[in-house]
PDB file of C-alpha atoms and ligand atoms in Angstrom:
ATOM      1  CA  UNK A   1     -37.197-124.305  51.572  1.00  0.00           C
ATOM      2  CA  UNK A   2     -38.684-120.828  51.468  1.00  0.00           C
ATOM      3  CA  UNK A   3     -37.888-119.576  47.955  1.00  0.00           C
ATOM      4  CA  UNK A   4     -37.955-115.963  49.140  1.00  0.00           C
ATOM      5  CA  UNK A   5     -35.266-116.561  51.770  1.00  0.00           C
ATOM      6  CA  UNK A   6     -33.124-118.669  49.427  1.00  0.00           C
ATOM      7  CA  UNK A   7     -32.555-115.742  47.064  1.00  0.00           C
ATOM      8  CA  UNK A   8     -32.012-113.014  49.700  1.00  0.00           C
ATOM      9  CA  UNK A   9     -28.795-110.972  49.837  1.00  0.00           C
ATOM     10  CA  UNK A  10     -29.024-109.647  53.398  1.00  0.00           C
ATOM     11  CA  UNK A  11     -25.667-108.564  54.804  1.00  0.00           C
ATOM     12  CA  UNK A  12     -24.013-108.614  51.397  1.00  0.00           C
ATOM     13  CA  UNK A  13     -22.059-105.736  49.866  1.00  0.00           C
ATOM     14  CA  UNK A  14     -22.637-105.517  46.107  1.00  0.00           C
ATOM     15  CA  UNK A  15     -20.591-103.368  43.724  1.00  0.00           C
ATOM     16  CA  UNK A  16     -22.143-102.900  40.292  1.00  0.00           C
ATOM     17  CA  UNK A  17     -20.247-101.339  37.391  1.00  0.00           C
ATOM     18  CA  UNK A  18     -22.233 -99.554  34.709  1.00  0.00           C
ATOM     19  CA  UNK A  19     -25.000 -98.853  37.223  1.00  0.00           C
ATOM     20  CA  UNK A  20     -26.076 -95.595  35.584  1.00  0.00           C
ATOM     21  CA  UNK A  21     -28.441 -97.228  33.094  1.00  0.00           C
ATOM     22  CA  UNK A  22     -29.891-100.410  31.621  1.00  0.00           C
ATOM     23  CA  UNK A  23     -28.984-103.749  33.124  1.00  0.00           C
ATOM     24  CA  UNK A  24     -26.606-102.330  35.736  1.00  0.00           C
ATOM     25  CA  UNK A  25     -29.258-100.016  37.121  1.00  0.00           C
ATOM     26  CA  UNK A  26     -31.658-102.952  37.384  1.00  0.00           C
ATOM     27  CA  UNK A  27     -29.053-105.248  39.032  1.00  0.00           C
ATOM     28  CA  UNK A  28     -28.402-102.527  41.618  1.00  0.00           C
ATOM     29  CA  UNK A  29     -32.092-102.067  42.384  1.00  0.00           C
ATOM     30  CA  UNK A  30     -32.661-105.822  42.589  1.00  0.00           C
ATOM     31  CA  UNK A  31     -29.669-106.360  44.883  1.00  0.00           C
ATOM     32  CA  UNK A  32     -30.804-103.534  47.166  1.00  0.00           C
ATOM     33  CA  UNK A  33     -34.424-104.715  47.193  1.00  0.00           C
ATOM     34  CA  UNK A  34     -33.186-108.105  48.362  1.00  0.00           C
ATOM     35  CA  UNK A  35     -31.104-106.844  51.262  1.00  0.00           C
ATOM     36  CA  UNK A  36     -27.642-105.956  49.889  1.00  0.00           C
ATOM     37  CA  UNK A  37     -25.901-102.636  50.438  1.00  0.00           C
ATOM     38  CA  UNK A  38     -25.034-101.476  46.925  1.00  0.00           C
ATOM     39  CA  UNK A  39     -22.104 -99.516  45.535  1.00  0.00           C
ATOM     40  CA  UNK A  40     -22.976 -97.770  42.280  1.00  0.00           C
ATOM     41  CA  UNK A  41     -20.133 -97.347  39.778  1.00  0.00           C
ATOM     42  CA  UNK A  42     -20.250 -95.526  36.417  1.00  0.00           C
ATOM     43  CA  UNK A  43     -19.076 -92.212  35.011  1.00  0.00           C
ATOM     44  CA  UNK A  44     -22.367 -90.291  35.083  1.00  0.00           C
ATOM     45  CA  UNK A  45     -22.498 -89.128  38.712  1.00  0.00           C
ATOM     46  CA  UNK A  46     -25.902 -87.392  38.494  1.00  0.00           C
ATOM     47  CA  UNK A  47     -27.539 -90.589  37.265  1.00  0.00           C
ATOM     48  CA  UNK A  48     -25.936 -92.553  40.093  1.00  0.00           C
ATOM     49  CA  UNK A  49     -27.103 -89.978  42.649  1.00  0.00           C
ATOM     50  CA  UNK A  50     -30.662 -90.277  41.307  1.00  0.00           C
ATOM     51  CA  UNK A  51     -30.498 -94.075  41.563  1.00  0.00           C
ATOM     52  CA  UNK A  52     -29.101 -93.877  45.104  1.00  0.00           C
ATOM     53  CA  UNK A  53     -32.028 -91.627  46.100  1.00  0.00           C
ATOM     54  CA  UNK A  54     -34.507 -94.076  44.538  1.00  0.00           C
ATOM     55  CA  UNK A  55     -32.934 -97.043  46.342  1.00  0.00           C
ATOM     56  CA  UNK A  56     -32.865 -95.217  49.673  1.00  0.00           C
ATOM     57  CA  UNK A  57     -36.481 -94.123  49.254  1.00  0.00           C
ATOM     58  CA  UNK A  58     -37.387 -97.800  48.858  1.00  0.00           C
ATOM     59  CA  UNK A  59     -35.578 -98.573  52.128  1.00  0.00           C
ATOM     60  CA  UNK A  60     -32.247 -99.745  50.706  1.00  0.00           C
ATOM     61  CA  UNK A  61     -28.632 -98.669  51.267  1.00  0.00           C
ATOM     62  CA  UNK A  62     -26.479 -97.274  48.463  1.00  0.00           C
ATOM     63  CA  UNK A  63     -23.185 -95.489  47.866  1.00  0.00           C
ATOM     64  CA  UNK A  64     -22.169 -93.581  44.752  1.00  0.00           C
ATOM     65  CA  UNK A  65     -18.601 -94.315  43.626  1.00  0.00           C
ATOM     66  CA  UNK A  66     -18.058 -92.639  40.242  1.00  0.00           C
ATOM     67  CA  UNK A  67     -15.357 -94.256  38.121  1.00  0.00           C
ATOM     68  CA  UNK A  68     -14.348 -94.987  34.584  1.00  0.00           C
ATOM     69  CA  UNK A  69     -13.876 -98.771  34.613  1.00  0.00           C
ATOM     70  CA  UNK A  70     -10.737 -98.469  32.489  1.00  0.00           C
ATOM     71  CA  UNK A  71      -9.052 -96.356  35.188  1.00  0.00           C
ATOM     72  CA  UNK A  72      -7.287 -98.646  37.694  1.00  0.00           C
ATOM     73  CA  UNK A  73      -6.717 -95.864  40.240  1.00  0.00           C
ATOM     74  CA  UNK A  74     -10.423 -95.028  40.203  1.00  0.00           C
ATOM     75  CA  UNK A  75     -11.130 -98.759  40.588  1.00  0.00           C
ATOM     76  CA  UNK A  76      -9.048 -99.012  43.762  1.00  0.00           C
ATOM     77  CA  UNK A  77     -10.700 -95.845  45.086  1.00  0.00           C
ATOM     78  CA  UNK A  78     -14.173 -97.295  44.436  1.00  0.00           C
ATOM     79  CA  UNK A  79     -13.366-100.514  46.333  1.00  0.00           C
ATOM     80  CA  UNK A  80     -11.803 -98.484  49.168  1.00  0.00           C
ATOM     81  CA  UNK A  81     -14.906 -96.279  49.406  1.00  0.00           C
ATOM     82  CA  UNK A  82     -17.152 -99.359  49.377  1.00  0.00           C
ATOM     83  CA  UNK A  83     -15.132-100.981  52.154  1.00  0.00           C
ATOM     84  CA  UNK A  84     -15.204 -97.837  54.269  1.00  0.00           C
ATOM     85  CA  UNK A  85     -18.969 -97.442  53.916  1.00  0.00           C
ATOM     86  CA  UNK A  86     -20.195-101.046  54.084  1.00  0.00           C
ATOM     87  CA  UNK A  87     -17.275-103.513  54.454  1.00  0.00           C
ATOM     88  CA  UNK A  88     -15.618-105.863  51.956  1.00  0.00           C
ATOM     89  CA  UNK A  89     -17.413-106.176  48.632  1.00  0.00           C
ATOM     90  CA  UNK A  90     -18.617-109.797  48.420  1.00  0.00           C
ATOM     91  CA  UNK A  91     -20.721-109.452  45.290  1.00  0.00           C
ATOM     92  CA  UNK A  92     -19.235-107.868  42.178  1.00  0.00           C
ATOM     93  CA  UNK A  93     -21.288-107.383  39.047  1.00  0.00           C
ATOM     94  CA  UNK A  94     -18.820-106.545  36.240  1.00  0.00           C
ATOM     95  CA  UNK A  95     -21.470-105.173  33.913  1.00  0.00           C
ATOM     96  CA  UNK A  96     -20.192-101.973  32.254  1.00  0.00           C
ATOM     97  CA  UNK A  97     -19.834-102.349  28.522  1.00  0.00           C
ATOM     98  CA  UNK A  98     -19.943-100.585  25.171  1.00  0.00           C
ATOM     99  CA  UNK A  99     -20.517-101.576  21.545  1.00  0.00           C
ATOM    100  CA  UNK A 100     -18.921 -99.939  18.514  1.00  0.00           C
ATOM    101  CA  UNK A 101     -19.814-100.811  14.940  1.00  0.00           C
ATOM    102  CA  UNK A 102     -16.845-100.933  12.504  1.00  0.00           C
ATOM    103  CA  UNK A 103     -15.834-103.564   9.999  1.00  0.00           C
ATOM    104  CA  UNK A 104     -12.369-105.063  10.608  1.00  0.00           C
ATOM    105  CA  UNK A 105     -10.976-103.576   7.394  1.00  0.00           C
ATOM    106  CA  UNK A 106     -11.914-100.094   8.646  1.00  0.00           C
ATOM    107  CA  UNK A 107     -10.899-100.665  12.275  1.00  0.00           C
ATOM    108  CA  UNK A 108      -8.424 -98.357  14.021  1.00  0.00           C
ATOM    109  CA  UNK A 109      -6.213 -99.608  16.821  1.00  0.00           C
ATOM    110  CA  UNK A 110      -7.756 -97.105  19.209  1.00  0.00           C
ATOM    111  CA  UNK A 111     -11.268 -98.230  18.265  1.00  0.00           C
ATOM    112  CA  UNK A 112     -10.351-101.839  18.943  1.00  0.00           C
ATOM    113  CA  UNK A 113      -8.655-100.964  22.241  1.00  0.00           C
ATOM    114  CA  UNK A 114     -11.583 -98.885  23.478  1.00  0.00           C
ATOM    115  CA  UNK A 115     -13.952-101.865  23.313  1.00  0.00           C
ATOM    116  CA  UNK A 116     -11.441-104.415  24.596  1.00  0.00           C
ATOM    117  CA  UNK A 117     -10.318-102.132  27.447  1.00  0.00           C
ATOM    118  CA  UNK A 118     -13.900-101.588  28.597  1.00  0.00           C
ATOM    119  CA  UNK A 119     -15.526-104.943  27.882  1.00  0.00           C
ATOM    120  CA  UNK A 120     -12.656-107.308  28.630  1.00  0.00           C
ATOM    121  CA  UNK A 121      -9.694-105.795  30.495  1.00  0.00           C
ATOM    122  CA  UNK A 122     -11.938-103.962  32.953  1.00  0.00           C
ATOM    123  CA  UNK A 123     -13.947-107.131  33.626  1.00  0.00           C
ATOM    124  CA  UNK A 124     -10.715-108.993  34.381  1.00  0.00           C
ATOM    125  CA  UNK A 125      -9.166-106.303  36.593  1.00  0.00           C
ATOM    126  CA  UNK A 126     -12.334-105.425  38.554  1.00  0.00           C
ATOM    127  CA  UNK A 127     -12.961-109.144  39.109  1.00  0.00           C
ATOM    128  CA  UNK A 128      -9.368-109.626  40.203  1.00  0.00           C
ATOM    129  CA  UNK A 129      -9.585-106.707  42.627  1.00  0.00           C
ATOM    130  CA  UNK A 130     -12.827-108.047  44.107  1.00  0.00           C
ATOM    131  CA  UNK A 131     -11.368-111.555  44.455  1.00  0.00           C
ATOM    132  CA  UNK A 132      -8.130-110.313  46.052  1.00  0.00           C
ATOM    133  CA  UNK A 133     -10.050-108.303  48.632  1.00  0.00           C
ATOM    134  CA  UNK A 134     -12.425-111.184  49.441  1.00  0.00           C
ATOM    135  CA  UNK A 135      -9.440-113.503  49.876  1.00  0.00           C
ATOM    136  CA  UNK A 136      -7.634-110.986  52.123  1.00  0.00           C
ATOM    137  CA  UNK A 137     -10.774-110.569  54.233  1.00  0.00           C
ATOM    138  CA  UNK A 138     -11.382-114.370  54.242  1.00  0.00           C
ATOM    139  CA  UNK A 139     -14.873-113.677  52.977  1.00  0.00           C
ATOM    140  CA  UNK A 140     -16.710-115.951  50.543  1.00  0.00           C
ATOM    141  CA  UNK A 141     -18.555-114.207  47.757  1.00  0.00           C
ATOM    142  CA  UNK A 142     -19.757-114.116  44.191  1.00  0.00           C
ATOM    143  CA  UNK A 143     -18.596-112.417  41.022  1.00  0.00           C
ATOM    144  CA  UNK A 144     -20.999-112.077  38.108  1.00  0.00           C
ATOM    145  CA  UNK A 145     -19.711-111.006  34.721  1.00  0.00           C
ATOM    146  CA  UNK A 146     -21.985-109.979  31.867  1.00  0.00           C
ATOM    147  CA  UNK A 147     -21.060-111.629  28.602  1.00  0.00           C
ATOM    148  CA  UNK A 148     -23.602-111.965  25.778  1.00  0.00           C
ATOM    149  CA  UNK A 149     -24.887-114.377  23.201  1.00  0.00           C
ATOM    150  CA  UNK A 150     -22.581-112.233  21.034  1.00  0.00           C
ATOM    151  CA  UNK A 151     -19.784-114.226  22.696  1.00  0.00           C
ATOM    152  CA  UNK A 152     -20.939-117.249  20.699  1.00  0.00           C
ATOM    153  CA  UNK A 153     -21.914-115.676  17.387  1.00  0.00           C
ATOM    154  CA  UNK A 154     -20.649-113.010  14.953  1.00  0.00           C
ATOM    155  CA  UNK A 155     -22.447-110.219  13.131  1.00  0.00           C
ATOM    156  CA  UNK A 156     -21.203-107.643  10.613  1.00  0.00           C
ATOM    157  CA  UNK A 157     -19.173-104.805  12.093  1.00  0.00           C
ATOM    158  CA  UNK A 158     -19.166-105.927  15.725  1.00  0.00           C
ATOM    159  CA  UNK A 159     -15.932-107.927  15.875  1.00  0.00           C
ATOM    160  CA  UNK A 160     -14.471-106.142  18.894  1.00  0.00           C
ATOM    161  CA  UNK A 161     -17.674-106.724  20.866  1.00  0.00           C
ATOM    162  CA  UNK A 162     -17.871-110.402  19.872  1.00  0.00           C
ATOM    163  CA  UNK A 163     -14.229-111.061  20.715  1.00  0.00           C
ATOM    164  CA  UNK A 164     -14.483-109.296  24.085  1.00  0.00           C
ATOM    165  CA  UNK A 165     -17.670-111.128  25.075  1.00  0.00           C
ATOM    166  CA  UNK A 166     -16.245-114.524  24.071  1.00  0.00           C
ATOM    167  CA  UNK A 167     -13.188-113.757  26.180  1.00  0.00           C
ATOM    168  CA  UNK A 168     -15.360-112.747  29.140  1.00  0.00           C
ATOM    169  CA  UNK A 169     -16.771-116.285  29.171  1.00  0.00           C
ATOM    170  CA  UNK A 170     -13.214-117.651  29.362  1.00  0.00           C
ATOM    171  CA  UNK A 171     -12.064-115.138  32.000  1.00  0.00           C
ATOM    172  CA  UNK A 172     -15.089-116.174  34.058  1.00  0.00           C
ATOM    173  CA  UNK A 173     -14.220-119.857  33.805  1.00  0.00           C
ATOM    174  CA  UNK A 174     -10.489-119.346  34.457  1.00  0.00           C
ATOM    175  CA  UNK A 175     -11.073-117.173  37.534  1.00  0.00           C
ATOM    176  CA  UNK A 176     -13.803-119.520  38.777  1.00  0.00           C
ATOM    177  CA  UNK A 177     -11.292-122.366  38.770  1.00  0.00           C
ATOM    178  CA  UNK A 178      -8.603-120.360  40.515  1.00  0.00           C
ATOM    179  CA  UNK A 179     -10.702-118.984  43.389  1.00  0.00           C
ATOM    180  CA  UNK A 180     -13.196-121.780  44.016  1.00  0.00           C
ATOM    181  CA  UNK A 181     -11.234-123.094  47.026  1.00  0.00           C
ATOM    182  CA  UNK A 182     -11.511-119.636  48.586  1.00  0.00           C
ATOM    183  CA  UNK A 183     -15.292-119.866  48.514  1.00  0.00           C
ATOM    184  CA  UNK A 184     -15.658-117.387  45.665  1.00  0.00           C
ATOM    185  CA  UNK A 185     -18.009-118.279  42.832  1.00  0.00           C
ATOM    186  CA  UNK A 186     -17.609-116.675  39.405  1.00  0.00           C
ATOM    187  CA  UNK A 187     -20.353-116.984  36.801  1.00  0.00           C
ATOM    188  CA  UNK A 188     -21.558-115.116  33.739  1.00  0.00           C
ATOM    189  CA  UNK A 189     -24.927-114.117  32.342  1.00  0.00           C
ATOM    190  CA  UNK A 190     -25.162-114.115  28.550  1.00  0.00           C
ATOM    191  CA  UNK A 191     -28.192-112.020  27.631  1.00  0.00           C
ATOM    192  CA  UNK A 192     -29.788-111.972  24.221  1.00  0.00           C
ATOM    193  CA  UNK A 193     -31.462-108.736  23.137  1.00  0.00           C
ATOM    194  CA  UNK A 194     -32.581-106.692  26.125  1.00  0.00           C
ATOM    195  CA  UNK A 195     -33.863-103.211  25.282  1.00  0.00           C
ATOM    196  CA  UNK A 196     -31.519-100.593  26.820  1.00  0.00           C
ATOM    197  CA  UNK A 197     -29.583 -97.504  25.722  1.00  0.00           C
ATOM    198  CA  UNK A 198     -26.930 -99.702  24.064  1.00  0.00           C
ATOM    199  CA  UNK A 199     -29.367-100.968  21.405  1.00  0.00           C
ATOM    200  CA  UNK A 200     -32.702 -99.093  21.682  1.00  0.00           C
ATOM    201  CA  UNK A 201     -32.335 -97.334  18.300  1.00  0.00           C
ATOM    202  CA  UNK A 202     -31.380-100.501  16.425  1.00  0.00           C
ATOM    203  CA  UNK A 203     -34.026-102.700  18.050  1.00  0.00           C
ATOM    204  CA  UNK A 204     -36.682-100.109  17.240  1.00  0.00           C
ATOM    205  CA  UNK A 205     -35.641 -99.995  13.551  1.00  0.00           C
ATOM    206  CA  UNK A 206     -37.102-102.063  10.725  1.00  0.00           C
ATOM    207  CA  UNK A 207     -34.171-104.531  10.945  1.00  0.00           C
ATOM    208  CA  UNK A 208     -34.662-104.763  14.699  1.00  0.00           C
ATOM    209  CA  UNK A 209     -38.342-105.558  14.355  1.00  0.00           C
ATOM    210  CA  UNK A 210     -37.532-108.309  11.823  1.00  0.00           C
ATOM    211  CA  UNK A 211     -35.031-109.713  14.310  1.00  0.00           C
ATOM    212  CA  UNK A 212     -37.665-109.744  17.017  1.00  0.00           C
ATOM    213  CA  UNK A 213     -39.799-111.959  14.799  1.00  0.00           C
ATOM    214  CA  UNK A 214     -37.065-114.620  14.803  1.00  0.00           C
ATOM    215  CA  UNK A 215     -36.911-114.923  18.605  1.00  0.00           C
ATOM    216  CA  UNK A 216     -38.624-118.178  19.610  1.00  0.00           C
ATOM    217  CA  UNK A 217     -40.277-116.637  22.680  1.00  0.00           C
ATOM    218  CA  UNK A 218     -41.422-113.792  20.453  1.00  0.00           C
ATOM    219  CA  UNK A 219     -39.957-110.659  22.041  1.00  0.00           C
ATOM    220  CA  UNK A 220     -36.899-108.725  23.100  1.00  0.00           C
ATOM    221  CA  UNK A 221     -36.233-108.708  26.811  1.00  0.00           C
ATOM    222  CA  UNK A 222     -36.531-106.015  29.470  1.00  0.00           C
ATOM    223  CA  UNK A 223     -33.838-105.619  32.150  1.00  0.00           C
ATOM    224  CA  UNK A 224     -36.264-107.208  34.645  1.00  0.00           C
ATOM    225  CA  UNK A 225     -36.141-110.436  32.621  1.00  0.00           C
ATOM    226  CA  UNK A 226     -32.648-110.987  34.082  1.00  0.00           C
ATOM    227  CA  UNK A 227     -33.787-110.750  37.731  1.00  0.00           C
ATOM    228  CA  UNK A 228     -34.034-114.527  38.120  1.00  0.00           C
ATOM    229  CA  UNK A 229     -30.630-115.362  36.658  1.00  0.00           C
ATOM    230  CA  UNK A 230     -29.024-112.528  38.607  1.00  0.00           C
ATOM    231  CA  UNK A 231     -30.459-113.530  41.981  1.00  0.00           C
ATOM    232  CA  UNK A 232     -29.645-117.197  41.371  1.00  0.00           C
ATOM    233  CA  UNK A 233     -25.960-116.457  40.753  1.00  0.00           C
ATOM    234  CA  UNK A 234     -25.682-113.774  43.445  1.00  0.00           C
ATOM    235  CA  UNK A 235     -27.366-115.619  46.291  1.00  0.00           C
ATOM    236  CA  UNK A 236     -26.999-118.862  48.172  1.00  0.00           C
ATOM    237  CA  UNK A 237     -29.500-120.391  45.750  1.00  0.00           C
ATOM    238  CA  UNK A 238     -26.563-120.775  43.333  1.00  0.00           C
ATOM    239  CA  UNK A 239     -24.125-122.059  45.954  1.00  0.00           C
ATOM    240  CA  UNK A 240     -22.878-125.013  43.867  1.00  0.00           C
ATOM    241  CA  UNK A 241     -22.592-123.017  40.645  1.00  0.00           C
ATOM    242  CA  UNK A 242     -19.282-121.665  39.451  1.00  0.00           C
ATOM    243  CA  UNK A 243     -17.826-121.144  35.981  1.00  0.00           C
ATOM    244  CA  UNK A 244     -21.354-121.321  34.559  1.00  0.00           C
ATOM    245  CA  UNK A 245     -22.867-119.320  31.730  1.00  0.00           C
ATOM    246  CA  UNK A 246     -26.588-118.641  31.945  1.00  0.00           C
ATOM    247  CA  UNK A 247     -28.077-117.711  28.579  1.00  0.00           C
ATOM    248  CA  UNK A 248     -31.187-115.520  28.810  1.00  0.00           C
ATOM    249  CA  UNK A 249     -32.236-114.826  25.221  1.00  0.00           C
ATOM    250  CA  UNK A 250     -35.800-115.944  24.576  1.00  0.00           C
ATOM    251  CA  UNK A 251     -34.390-118.949  22.722  1.00  0.00           C
ATOM    252  CA  UNK A 252     -32.557-116.924  20.064  1.00  0.00           C
ATOM    253  CA  UNK A 253     -29.425-119.105  20.265  1.00  0.00           C
ATOM    254  CA  UNK A 254     -31.598-122.070  19.263  1.00  0.00           C
ATOM    255  CA  UNK A 255     -31.985-120.404  15.880  1.00  0.00           C
ATOM    256  CA  UNK A 256     -28.249-120.394  15.093  1.00  0.00           C
ATOM    257  CA  UNK A 257     -27.991-122.576  12.017  1.00  0.00           C
ATOM    258  CA  UNK A 258     -31.757-123.176  12.140  1.00  0.00           C
TER     259      UNK A 258
HETATM  260  P1  NAD B 301     -26.221 -99.447  28.699  1.00  0.00           P
HETATM  261  O1  NAD B 301     -25.527 -98.658  27.661  1.00  0.00           O
HETATM  262  O2  NAD B 301     -27.565 -99.002  29.161  1.00  0.00           O
HETATM  263  O3  NAD B 301     -25.326 -99.608  29.993  1.00  0.00           O
HETATM  264  C1  NAD B 301     -23.914 -99.706  29.948  1.00  0.00           C
HETATM  265  C2  NAD B 301     -23.384 -99.122  31.220  1.00  0.00           C
HETATM  266  O4  NAD B 301     -21.961 -99.224  31.234  1.00  0.00           O
HETATM  267  C3  NAD B 301     -23.737 -97.648  31.365  1.00  0.00           C
HETATM  268  O5  NAD B 301     -24.023 -97.397  32.713  1.00  0.00           O
HETATM  269  C4  NAD B 301     -22.453 -96.968  30.955  1.00  0.00           C
HETATM  270  O6  NAD B 301     -22.321 -95.714  31.503  1.00  0.00           O
HETATM  271  C5  NAD B 301     -21.447 -97.946  31.545  1.00  0.00           C
HETATM  272  N1  NAD B 301     -20.108 -97.781  30.996  1.00  0.00           N
HETATM  273  C6  NAD B 301     -19.695 -97.911  29.721  1.00  0.00           C
HETATM  274  N2  NAD B 301     -18.386 -97.640  29.628  1.00  0.00           N
HETATM  275  C7  NAD B 301     -17.963 -97.331  30.874  1.00  0.00           C
HETATM  276  C8  NAD B 301     -16.721 -96.951  31.426  1.00  0.00           C
HETATM  277  N3  NAD B 301     -15.621 -96.824  30.667  1.00  0.00           N
HETATM  278  N4  NAD B 301     -16.657 -96.709  32.750  1.00  0.00           N
HETATM  279  C9  NAD B 301     -17.738 -96.814  33.534  1.00  0.00           C
HETATM  280  N5  NAD B 301     -18.947 -97.177  33.074  1.00  0.00           N
HETATM  281  C10 NAD B 301     -19.048 -97.417  31.759  1.00  0.00           C
HETATM  282  O7  NAD B 301     -26.287-100.929  28.127  1.00  0.00           O
HETATM  283  P2  NAD B 301     -26.739-102.300  28.841  1.00  0.00           P
HETATM  284  O8  NAD B 301     -27.508-103.029  27.839  1.00  0.00           O
HETATM  285  O9  NAD B 301     -27.315-102.064  30.177  1.00  0.00           O
HETATM  286  O10 NAD B 301     -25.322-103.015  28.976  1.00  0.00           O
HETATM  287  C11 NAD B 301     -24.848-103.576  30.182  1.00  0.00           C
HETATM  288  C12 NAD B 301     -23.977-104.773  29.869  1.00  0.00           C
HETATM  289  O11 NAD B 301     -24.794-105.798  29.309  1.00  0.00           O
HETATM  290  C13 NAD B 301     -22.892-104.492  28.828  1.00  0.00           C
HETATM  291  O12 NAD B 301     -21.713-105.180  29.188  1.00  0.00           O
HETATM  292  C14 NAD B 301     -23.471-105.082  27.557  1.00  0.00           C
HETATM  293  O13 NAD B 301     -22.473-105.443  26.638  1.00  0.00           O
HETATM  294  C15 NAD B 301     -24.190-106.280  28.138  1.00  0.00           C
HETATM  295  N6  NAD B 301     -25.206-106.863  27.266  1.00  0.00           N
HETATM  296  C16 NAD B 301     -26.307-106.138  26.915  1.00  0.00           C
HETATM  297  C17 NAD B 301     -27.255-106.721  26.104  1.00  0.00           C
HETATM  298  C18 NAD B 301     -28.500-105.998  25.681  1.00  0.00           C
HETATM  299  O14 NAD B 301     -29.208-106.499  24.798  1.00  0.00           O
HETATM  300  N7  NAD B 301     -28.826-104.859  26.273  1.00  0.00           N
HETATM  301  C19 NAD B 301     -27.089-108.035  25.641  1.00  0.00           C
HETATM  302  C20 NAD B 301     -25.957-108.726  26.015  1.00  0.00           C
HETATM  303  C21 NAD B 301     -25.019-108.143  26.843  1.00  0.00           C
END
């Protein structure tokens, strides 16, 4: 088997949420570089336009579909625009996410809801929309959610993030079970620390540097360190995988309790 061909995404239509920076931007570029037409979703339109231009310059196909992932009307519009431009989305990457630091005793209801709406509810509803449209079009496909090793651990002040990411693992498994017979695979990637806008300040701080020292493979990741896991789950290479969680963390989870 030619490894190059096994991981290709030719003819696929990929919609990536949170494509304006970090991991989402990288997933979009990787999908496009491997043959998929990509639909770029986030709120920052100028960033998406710049990414579209970069992808097209490299020979790929891209569409900008600005949306807040918590807005269901904007969600339907993004899928409609994708369908009109390229056909049914058969690869969803539910990636958009935020982190807010507040201890539970200081938490407001709106603060809690903001993180859960973005990191959990949106993952569920965008995945549901993608699955419904694939089923209606009788098209097999793949859904990739982005959880985190934070779904398995807790740290001070990040309860809403931890709870949402743990729930994303369960949403992934529940949906995987329900749509498997329709030829739709649903898996999650649980990254460790990957340097992006969500954590750059913290990881660059003294505490962050100490944390880096405790990672068995010795470093934080770059978005490109997820290319392999992403292409495995997106492509035919992962054809018998569904409901799986792939941890990509430099071995950090091995240190829990160690
Ligand atoms: P990032 O801040 O660079 O990217 C997050 C993206 O989500 C941005 O494009 C942002 O605009 C978008 N987004 C946030 N809220 C949105 C909303 N309401 N509507 C539309 N778009 C919205 O951070 P990242 O590290 O690339 O994060 C991507 C995903 O990876 C997140 O779900 C994050 O929780 C997860 N993750 C990141 C790490 C890490 O170490 N970087 C580790 C584990 C999991």
